[in-house]
Amino acid sequence: MQIGIVGLPFSGKSTLFQTITKTHLDPSVLMKTEARHAVIKVPDARLDKCSEIFSPKSTVHATIEFVDVVGLKKGESGSTQFTTNFLSNVKTNDALVQVVRLFENEAVAHPDGSVDALRDIASFETEFILSDLALLETRIDRIKKQLQKTQEDLLKKELPVLEKCKTILEGEKPLRHAHLTKEELFILKTYQLLSLKPMLIALNLDEAQLSQAEDIVRRVAAVKEGKDTKIVSFFGKIEMEMSELPDDEAQVFMDEYGVKESALNTLIREAYALLGLQSFFTVGEDECRAWTIRNGMNAQEAAGVIHSDFVTKFIRAEVVHYDDFIVAGGSFAKTKETGHWRLEGKEYSVQDGDILSIRHS
Ligand SMILES: Nc1nc2c(ncn2[C@@H]2O[C@H](COP(=O)(O)OP(=O)(O)O)[C@@H](O)[C@H]2O)c(=O)[nH]1
Ligand SMILES: [Mg+2]
């Protein structure tokens, strides 16, 4: 899974990227013009606890790739230019984090002259909608021409979906707020539409706004939150400083400032929720590992994530939920006594926090 960090110049994208990827502040890195990628381990206290119990040879966290999407520049007219190059860099991401500046900093002026979160969010929305609209119009014209020559079923199916989306976009609504069916989403997949991507809006607050954080988030959320859009906040500057401290010192720092959750944890939690993802575990003395799957996947599909052969060779899944495993003192034998150890078939819907062991032929 790849999450792109986007936002206006000087909103704090690179600051956030560096904080969550723990790449140290280096002015030469900050000035870089190409997109930067980093794979981070998804923090999971449950996996840490399993490792404590099994002392395995290796512990493997789930991973997420973050990209600092660059390329948004101030044009000659003074306004920000959403170049096709920038927009095509945005396309390849599964979800987006839009960093919105709320901090005042006279040393680095806001590109539009003032801090205004709703204006900045709206300008991205408009650009994404226009870009999607242009793409769909071209495609609709082409399909109509083709349909004059051949009555191809696939094209006939595609056309009404694209036209439906066009109408939504013309109403100035991003596609992610629309209620599209599974089939419609499947047809749209190849287009990598920008306004369809799940979006986390991350408000970058100043130290001085610590006590108002919840109010600010609430105010923006009242206007901008919707289906597949979620508003969160973080403190760019102080969280960057915290990320350079050892964990225990960072905790003291967070408590002192009243920061409830680090930007990384907030982003990952919300990204999982937005993308409909969950984790299950495999544990043992060799390896303890967290796996990421979509909500609603069954045991056979989950087994296929571990090893593609397991799909056809699947017999049964041994299942214990993490919470029951911990209550049983980290002993599978005990979970059998308490009735929390189960044998499940292919169709079992895997739950977040399940510990699985796949029986296969
Ligand atoms: N005061 C303040 N300055 C910040 C904050 N976050 C970022 N900055 C500063 O704003 C400037 C632009 O940040 P950067 O992360 O490079 O923005 P980008 O252009 O979006 O990648 C840098 O000088 C940062 O130190 C913040 O929360 N508070
Ligand atoms: Mg940057």
Coordinates of C-alpha atoms and ligand atoms in Angstrom, one line a residue:
M1 CA 0.0 0.0 0.0
Q2 CA 1.3 3.4 -1.0
I3 CA 0.2 6.7 0.6
G4 CA 1.1 9.9 -1.1
I5 CA 1.7 13.1 1.0
V6 CA 0.5 16.1 -1.0
G7 CA -0.1 19.8 -0.1
L8 CA 0.8 23.3 -1.1
P9 CA 4.4 24.4 -0.9
F10 CA 5.6 25.1 2.6
S11 CA 2.7 23.3 4.3
G12 CA 5.0 20.9 6.1
K13 CA 4.9 17.8 3.8
S14 CA 8.6 17.1 4.0
T15 CA 8.5 17.8 7.8
L16 CA 5.8 15.2 8.1
F17 CA 7.5 12.7 5.8
Q18 CA 10.7 13.0 7.8
T19 CA 8.9 12.7 11.1
I20 CA 7.1 9.5 10.2
T21 CA 10.0 7.9 8.3
K22 CA 12.5 9.1 11.0
T23 CA 14.9 10.3 8.3
H24 CA 16.8 13.0 10.0
L25 CA 16.4 16.6 9.2
D26 CA 19.0 17.4 6.6
P27 CA 18.6 20.7 4.7
S28 CA 19.9 19.1 1.5
V29 CA 17.2 16.4 1.7
L30 CA 14.5 19.0 2.3
M31 CA 15.4 20.8 -0.9
K32 CA 15.3 17.7 -3.1
T33 CA 13.0 18.0 -6.0
E34 CA 12.3 14.4 -6.9
A35 CA 9.7 12.4 -5.0
R36 CA 11.0 10.5 -2.0
H37 CA 9.8 7.1 -0.9
A38 CA 10.2 5.3 2.4
V39 CA 8.7 2.1 3.7
I40 CA 7.8 2.2 7.3
K41 CA 6.9 -0.5 9.7
V42 CA 3.3 -0.3 11.0
P43 CA 3.6 0.0 14.7
D44 CA 1.5 -2.6 16.5
A45 CA 1.7 -3.2 20.2
R46 CA 0.0 -6.6 19.8
L47 CA 2.8 -7.8 17.6
D48 CA 5.4 -6.6 20.1
K49 CA 3.6 -8.5 22.8
C50 CA 3.6 -11.7 20.8
S51 CA 7.3 -11.3 20.2
E52 CA 7.8 -10.9 23.9
I53 CA 6.0 -14.2 24.5
F54 CA 7.7 -16.3 21.7
S55 CA 11.1 -14.6 21.5
P56 CA 11.1 -15.5 17.8
K57 CA 14.2 -15.4 15.5
S58 CA 12.4 -12.6 13.6
T59 CA 9.6 -10.2 14.0
V60 CA 8.0 -8.9 10.8
H61 CA 5.7 -5.8 10.9
A62 CA 3.2 -4.9 8.2
T63 CA 4.6 -2.1 6.1
I64 CA 3.3 1.0 4.4
E65 CA 5.1 3.0 1.8
F66 CA 4.9 6.8 2.1
V67 CA 5.8 9.2 -0.7
D68 CA 6.6 12.9 -0.4
V69 CA 4.9 13.9 -3.7
V70 CA 6.8 17.0 -4.9
G71 CA 6.3 19.1 -8.1
L72 CA 3.7 21.6 -7.0
K73 CA 5.1 25.0 -7.9
K74 CA 4.2 28.6 -7.7
G75 CA 3.4 29.8 -11.2
E76 CA 4.4 33.1 -12.8
S77 CA 1.0 34.5 -12.0
G78 CA 1.8 33.9 -8.3
S79 CA -0.8 31.1 -7.9
T80 CA 0.1 27.4 -7.4
Q81 CA 0.4 25.4 -10.6
F82 CA -1.0 21.9 -10.6
T83 CA 1.2 20.6 -13.5
T84 CA 0.3 17.4 -15.3
N85 CA 3.6 16.1 -14.0
F86 CA 2.5 16.7 -10.4
L87 CA -0.9 15.2 -11.0
S88 CA 0.5 12.0 -12.6
N89 CA 2.7 11.6 -9.5
V90 CA -0.4 11.7 -7.4
K91 CA -2.2 9.1 -9.4
T92 CA -0.1 6.0 -8.5
N93 CA -1.0 6.3 -4.7
D94 CA -3.7 4.2 -3.0
A95 CA -4.6 7.0 -0.6
L96 CA -3.5 10.5 0.0
V97 CA -2.6 12.6 3.0
Q98 CA -3.1 16.3 2.2
V99 CA -1.1 18.5 4.5
V100 CA -2.8 21.8 5.2
R101 CA -1.0 24.6 6.9
L102 CA -2.4 26.2 9.9
F103 CA 0.8 27.4 11.5
E104 CA 2.0 31.0 11.1
N105 CA 5.7 31.3 10.3
E106 CA 6.9 34.7 9.0
A107 CA 10.2 33.2 7.8
V108 CA 8.4 31.0 5.3
A109 CA 5.4 32.8 3.8
H110 CA 2.3 30.9 2.8
P111 CA 2.3 30.8 -1.1
D112 CA -1.1 32.4 -1.2
G113 CA -0.2 35.1 1.3
S114 CA -2.3 33.9 4.3
V115 CA -3.3 30.9 6.3
D116 CA -6.8 29.6 5.3
A117 CA -7.3 25.9 5.6
L118 CA -10.7 25.8 3.8
R119 CA -9.4 27.7 0.8
D120 CA -6.4 25.4 0.5
I121 CA -8.5 22.3 0.8
A122 CA -10.9 23.6 -1.8
S123 CA -8.1 24.4 -4.3
F124 CA -6.9 20.8 -4.2
E125 CA -10.4 19.5 -4.6
T126 CA -11.1 21.8 -7.6
E127 CA -7.9 20.7 -9.3
F128 CA -8.5 17.0 -8.8
I129 CA -12.1 17.4 -10.0
L130 CA -11.0 19.3 -13.1
S131 CA -8.3 16.7 -13.9
D132 CA -10.8 13.8 -13.5
L133 CA -13.4 15.6 -15.6
A134 CA -11.0 16.2 -18.5
L135 CA -9.9 12.5 -18.4
L136 CA -13.5 11.2 -18.4
E137 CA -14.7 13.6 -21.1
T138 CA -11.9 12.4 -23.5
R139 CA -12.7 8.8 -22.6
I140 CA -16.5 9.2 -23.1
D141 CA -16.0 10.8 -26.5
R142 CA -13.7 8.0 -27.6
I143 CA -16.1 5.3 -26.4
K144 CA -19.1 6.9 -28.2
K145 CA -17.1 6.9 -31.4
Q146 CA -16.1 3.3 -31.0
L147 CA -19.7 2.3 -30.3
Q148 CA -20.7 3.7 -33.6
K149 CA -18.4 1.0 -35.2
T150 CA -18.8 -1.9 -32.9
Q151 CA -21.4 -2.8 -30.2
E152 CA -18.9 -4.1 -27.7
D153 CA -20.4 -5.2 -24.4
L154 CA -17.6 -3.9 -22.2
L155 CA -17.8 -0.5 -23.7
K156 CA -21.6 -0.4 -23.3
K157 CA -21.1 -1.2 -19.7
E158 CA -18.4 1.3 -19.1
L159 CA -20.2 4.3 -20.7
P160 CA -23.0 4.8 -18.2
V161 CA -20.5 4.5 -15.3
L162 CA -18.3 7.2 -16.8
E163 CA -21.3 9.4 -17.5
K164 CA -22.6 9.0 -14.0
C165 CA -19.2 10.1 -12.6
K166 CA -19.0 13.0 -15.0
T167 CA -22.3 14.3 -13.7
I168 CA -21.1 14.1 -10.1
L169 CA -17.9 15.9 -11.0
E170 CA -19.9 18.6 -12.8
G171 CA -21.7 19.1 -9.5
E172 CA -18.3 20.0 -8.1
K173 CA -18.3 16.9 -5.8
P174 CA -15.2 14.6 -5.5
L175 CA -16.0 11.0 -6.5
R176 CA -14.9 9.6 -3.2
H177 CA -18.0 11.2 -1.7
A178 CA -20.3 9.4 -4.2
H179 CA -21.8 6.0 -3.4
L180 CA -20.5 3.9 -6.1
T181 CA -21.1 0.1 -6.3
K182 CA -18.3 -2.5 -6.3
E183 CA -18.9 -3.1 -10.1
E184 CA -18.6 0.7 -10.8
L185 CA -15.4 1.0 -8.8
F186 CA -14.0 -2.0 -10.6
I187 CA -14.6 -0.3 -14.0
L188 CA -13.1 3.0 -12.7
K189 CA -10.0 1.3 -11.3
T190 CA -7.8 1.7 -14.4
Y191 CA -8.3 5.4 -14.5
Q192 CA -6.7 6.1 -11.2
L193 CA -9.1 9.0 -10.7
L194 CA -7.7 11.6 -8.3
S195 CA -10.9 12.7 -6.6
L196 CA -11.8 9.1 -5.9
K197 CA -8.7 8.4 -3.7
P198 CA -9.4 8.1 0.0
M199 CA -8.1 11.3 1.6
L200 CA -6.8 12.1 5.0
I201 CA -6.6 15.8 5.6
A202 CA -3.8 16.5 8.1
L203 CA -3.9 19.9 9.6
N204 CA -0.4 21.1 10.5
L205 CA -0.8 23.1 13.7
D206 CA 1.5 25.3 15.6
E207 CA 2.7 24.8 19.2
A208 CA 0.6 27.8 20.1
Q209 CA -2.6 26.0 18.8
L210 CA -2.1 23.0 21.1
S211 CA -5.1 23.7 23.3
Q212 CA -7.3 24.5 20.3
A213 CA -6.5 21.4 18.3
E214 CA -9.8 19.6 18.8
D215 CA -11.8 22.7 18.1
I216 CA -9.9 23.4 14.9
V217 CA -10.3 19.9 13.6
R218 CA -14.0 20.0 14.5
R219 CA -14.5 23.2 12.6
V220 CA -12.8 22.0 9.4
A221 CA -14.5 18.6 9.7
A222 CA -17.9 20.2 9.9
V223 CA -17.4 21.6 6.4
K224 CA -15.0 19.1 4.8
E225 CA -15.4 15.6 6.3
G226 CA -17.3 13.1 4.3
K227 CA -17.3 9.6 3.0
D228 CA -13.7 8.6 2.5
T229 CA -12.4 12.0 3.8
K230 CA -11.2 12.3 7.3
I231 CA -9.7 15.3 9.1
V232 CA -6.9 14.8 11.6
S233 CA -4.2 17.2 13.0
F234 CA -0.6 17.0 13.9
F235 CA 2.1 19.4 15.2
G236 CA 4.7 19.4 12.4
K237 CA 7.5 21.2 14.2
I238 CA 7.4 19.7 17.6
E239 CA 6.7 16.2 16.3
M240 CA 9.7 16.4 14.2
E241 CA 11.8 17.2 17.3
M242 CA 10.2 14.4 19.2
S243 CA 10.9 11.9 16.4
E244 CA 14.6 12.4 17.0
L245 CA 14.3 11.4 20.7
P246 CA 14.5 7.9 22.1
D247 CA 11.0 6.4 22.7
D248 CA 10.8 7.0 26.5
E249 CA 12.0 10.6 26.2
A250 CA 9.5 11.2 23.4
Q251 CA 6.7 10.0 25.6
V252 CA 7.7 12.4 28.4
F253 CA 7.8 15.2 25.7
M254 CA 4.3 14.2 24.4
D255 CA 2.8 14.1 27.9
E256 CA 4.3 17.5 28.6
Y257 CA 2.8 19.1 25.5
G258 CA -0.5 17.1 25.9
V259 CA 0.0 15.4 22.4
K260 CA -2.2 12.4 22.6
E261 CA -0.9 10.3 19.7
S262 CA 2.0 10.7 17.4
A263 CA 1.4 11.8 13.8
L264 CA 2.6 8.4 12.6
N265 CA 0.2 6.4 14.8
T266 CA -2.7 8.8 13.9
L267 CA -2.0 8.5 10.2
I268 CA -1.7 4.8 10.1
R269 CA -4.8 4.2 12.2
E270 CA -6.9 6.5 10.1
A271 CA -5.4 5.2 6.8
Y272 CA -6.3 1.6 7.8
A273 CA -9.8 2.7 8.7
L274 CA -10.2 4.7 5.5
L275 CA -8.9 1.9 3.3
G276 CA -10.8 -0.7 5.1
L277 CA -7.8 -2.6 6.2
Q278 CA -7.1 -4.9 9.2
S279 CA -4.3 -7.1 10.6
F280 CA -4.0 -10.7 11.5
F281 CA -1.0 -12.4 13.0
T282 CA 1.0 -15.6 12.6
V283 CA 3.1 -16.5 15.6
G284 CA 5.8 -19.0 16.6
E285 CA 9.3 -19.4 17.7
D286 CA 10.6 -18.9 14.2
E287 CA 8.7 -15.8 13.3
C288 CA 6.0 -13.5 14.7
R289 CA 4.4 -11.5 11.9
A290 CA 1.6 -9.0 11.2
W291 CA -0.3 -9.3 7.9
T292 CA -2.5 -6.7 6.3
I293 CA -5.8 -7.7 4.6
R294 CA -9.0 -6.0 3.6
N295 CA -11.9 -6.1 5.9
G296 CA -14.2 -9.0 5.2
M297 CA -11.6 -11.3 3.7
N298 CA -12.2 -15.0 4.5
A299 CA -9.8 -17.5 5.9
Q300 CA -8.9 -18.9 2.5
E301 CA -8.1 -15.5 1.1
A302 CA -6.1 -14.5 4.1
A303 CA -4.1 -17.8 3.8
G304 CA -3.3 -16.7 0.2
V305 CA -1.7 -13.5 1.5
I306 CA 0.7 -15.7 3.5
H307 CA 1.5 -18.0 0.6
S308 CA -0.3 -18.1 -2.7
D309 CA -0.2 -22.0 -2.6
F310 CA -2.3 -21.9 0.6
V311 CA -5.4 -20.9 -1.4
T312 CA -5.7 -24.2 -3.2
K313 CA -4.1 -26.3 -0.4
F314 CA -6.2 -24.8 2.4
I315 CA -7.8 -27.3 4.7
R316 CA -8.6 -25.5 7.9
A317 CA -7.5 -22.4 9.9
E318 CA -6.7 -22.6 13.6
V319 CA -7.9 -19.4 15.1
V320 CA -7.5 -17.7 18.4
H321 CA -8.1 -14.0 18.9
Y322 CA -5.2 -12.0 20.2
D323 CA -7.2 -10.7 23.2
D324 CA -8.2 -14.2 24.3
F325 CA -4.7 -15.4 23.8
I326 CA -3.4 -12.7 26.1
V327 CA -6.1 -13.4 28.7
A328 CA -5.0 -17.1 28.6
G329 CA -1.5 -16.0 29.5
G330 CA -0.1 -16.5 26.0
S331 CA -0.7 -20.2 26.0
F332 CA -2.6 -22.0 23.2
A333 CA -3.1 -25.0 25.4
K334 CA -5.0 -22.7 27.8
T335 CA -7.1 -21.2 25.0
K336 CA -8.2 -24.8 24.2
E337 CA -9.4 -25.2 27.8
T338 CA -11.3 -21.9 27.8
G339 CA -12.9 -22.6 24.4
H340 CA -11.3 -19.8 22.6
W341 CA -9.3 -22.0 20.2
R342 CA -11.3 -22.8 17.1
L343 CA -11.0 -24.7 13.8
E344 CA -12.5 -22.6 11.0
G345 CA -13.2 -23.4 7.4
K346 CA -12.6 -21.4 4.2
E347 CA -15.6 -19.1 4.6
Y348 CA -14.6 -17.9 8.1
S349 CA -14.5 -14.1 8.0
V350 CA -11.1 -13.1 9.5
Q351 CA -11.3 -10.5 12.3
D352 CA -8.8 -7.8 13.2
G353 CA -6.4 -9.3 15.7
D354 CA -7.0 -12.9 14.9
I355 CA -3.9 -15.2 15.3
L356 CA -4.1 -17.8 12.5
S357 CA -2.3 -21.0 11.8
I358 CA -3.2 -22.5 8.4
R359 CA -3.6 -26.3 8.0
H360 CA -2.8 -27.2 4.4
S361 CA -2.2 -30.2 2.3
Ligands
LIG1 N1 6.4 27.2 12.9 C1 6.2 26.0 12.2 N2 7.0 25.8 11.1 C2 6.8 24.7 10.4 C3 5.9 23.7 10.8 N3 5.9 22.7 9.9 C4 6.9 23.0 9.0 N4 7.4 24.2 9.3 C5 8.4 25.0 8.5 O1 7.9 25.3 7.3 C6 8.9 25.2 6.3 C7 8.3 24.3 5.1 O2 8.2 23.0 5.6 P1 8.4 21.8 4.6 O3 8.1 20.6 5.5 O4 9.7 21.8 3.9 O5 7.2 22.0 3.6 P2 6.9 21.4 2.2 O6 7.2 22.4 1.2 O7 5.4 21.2 2.3 O8 7.6 20.1 2.1 C8 10.1 24.7 6.9 O9 11.0 25.8 7.2 C9 9.6 24.1 8.2 O10 10.5 24.1 9.2 C10 5.1 23.9 12.0 O11 4.3 23.1 12.5 N5 5.3 25.1 12.7
MG2 MG 9.0 19.5 0.6

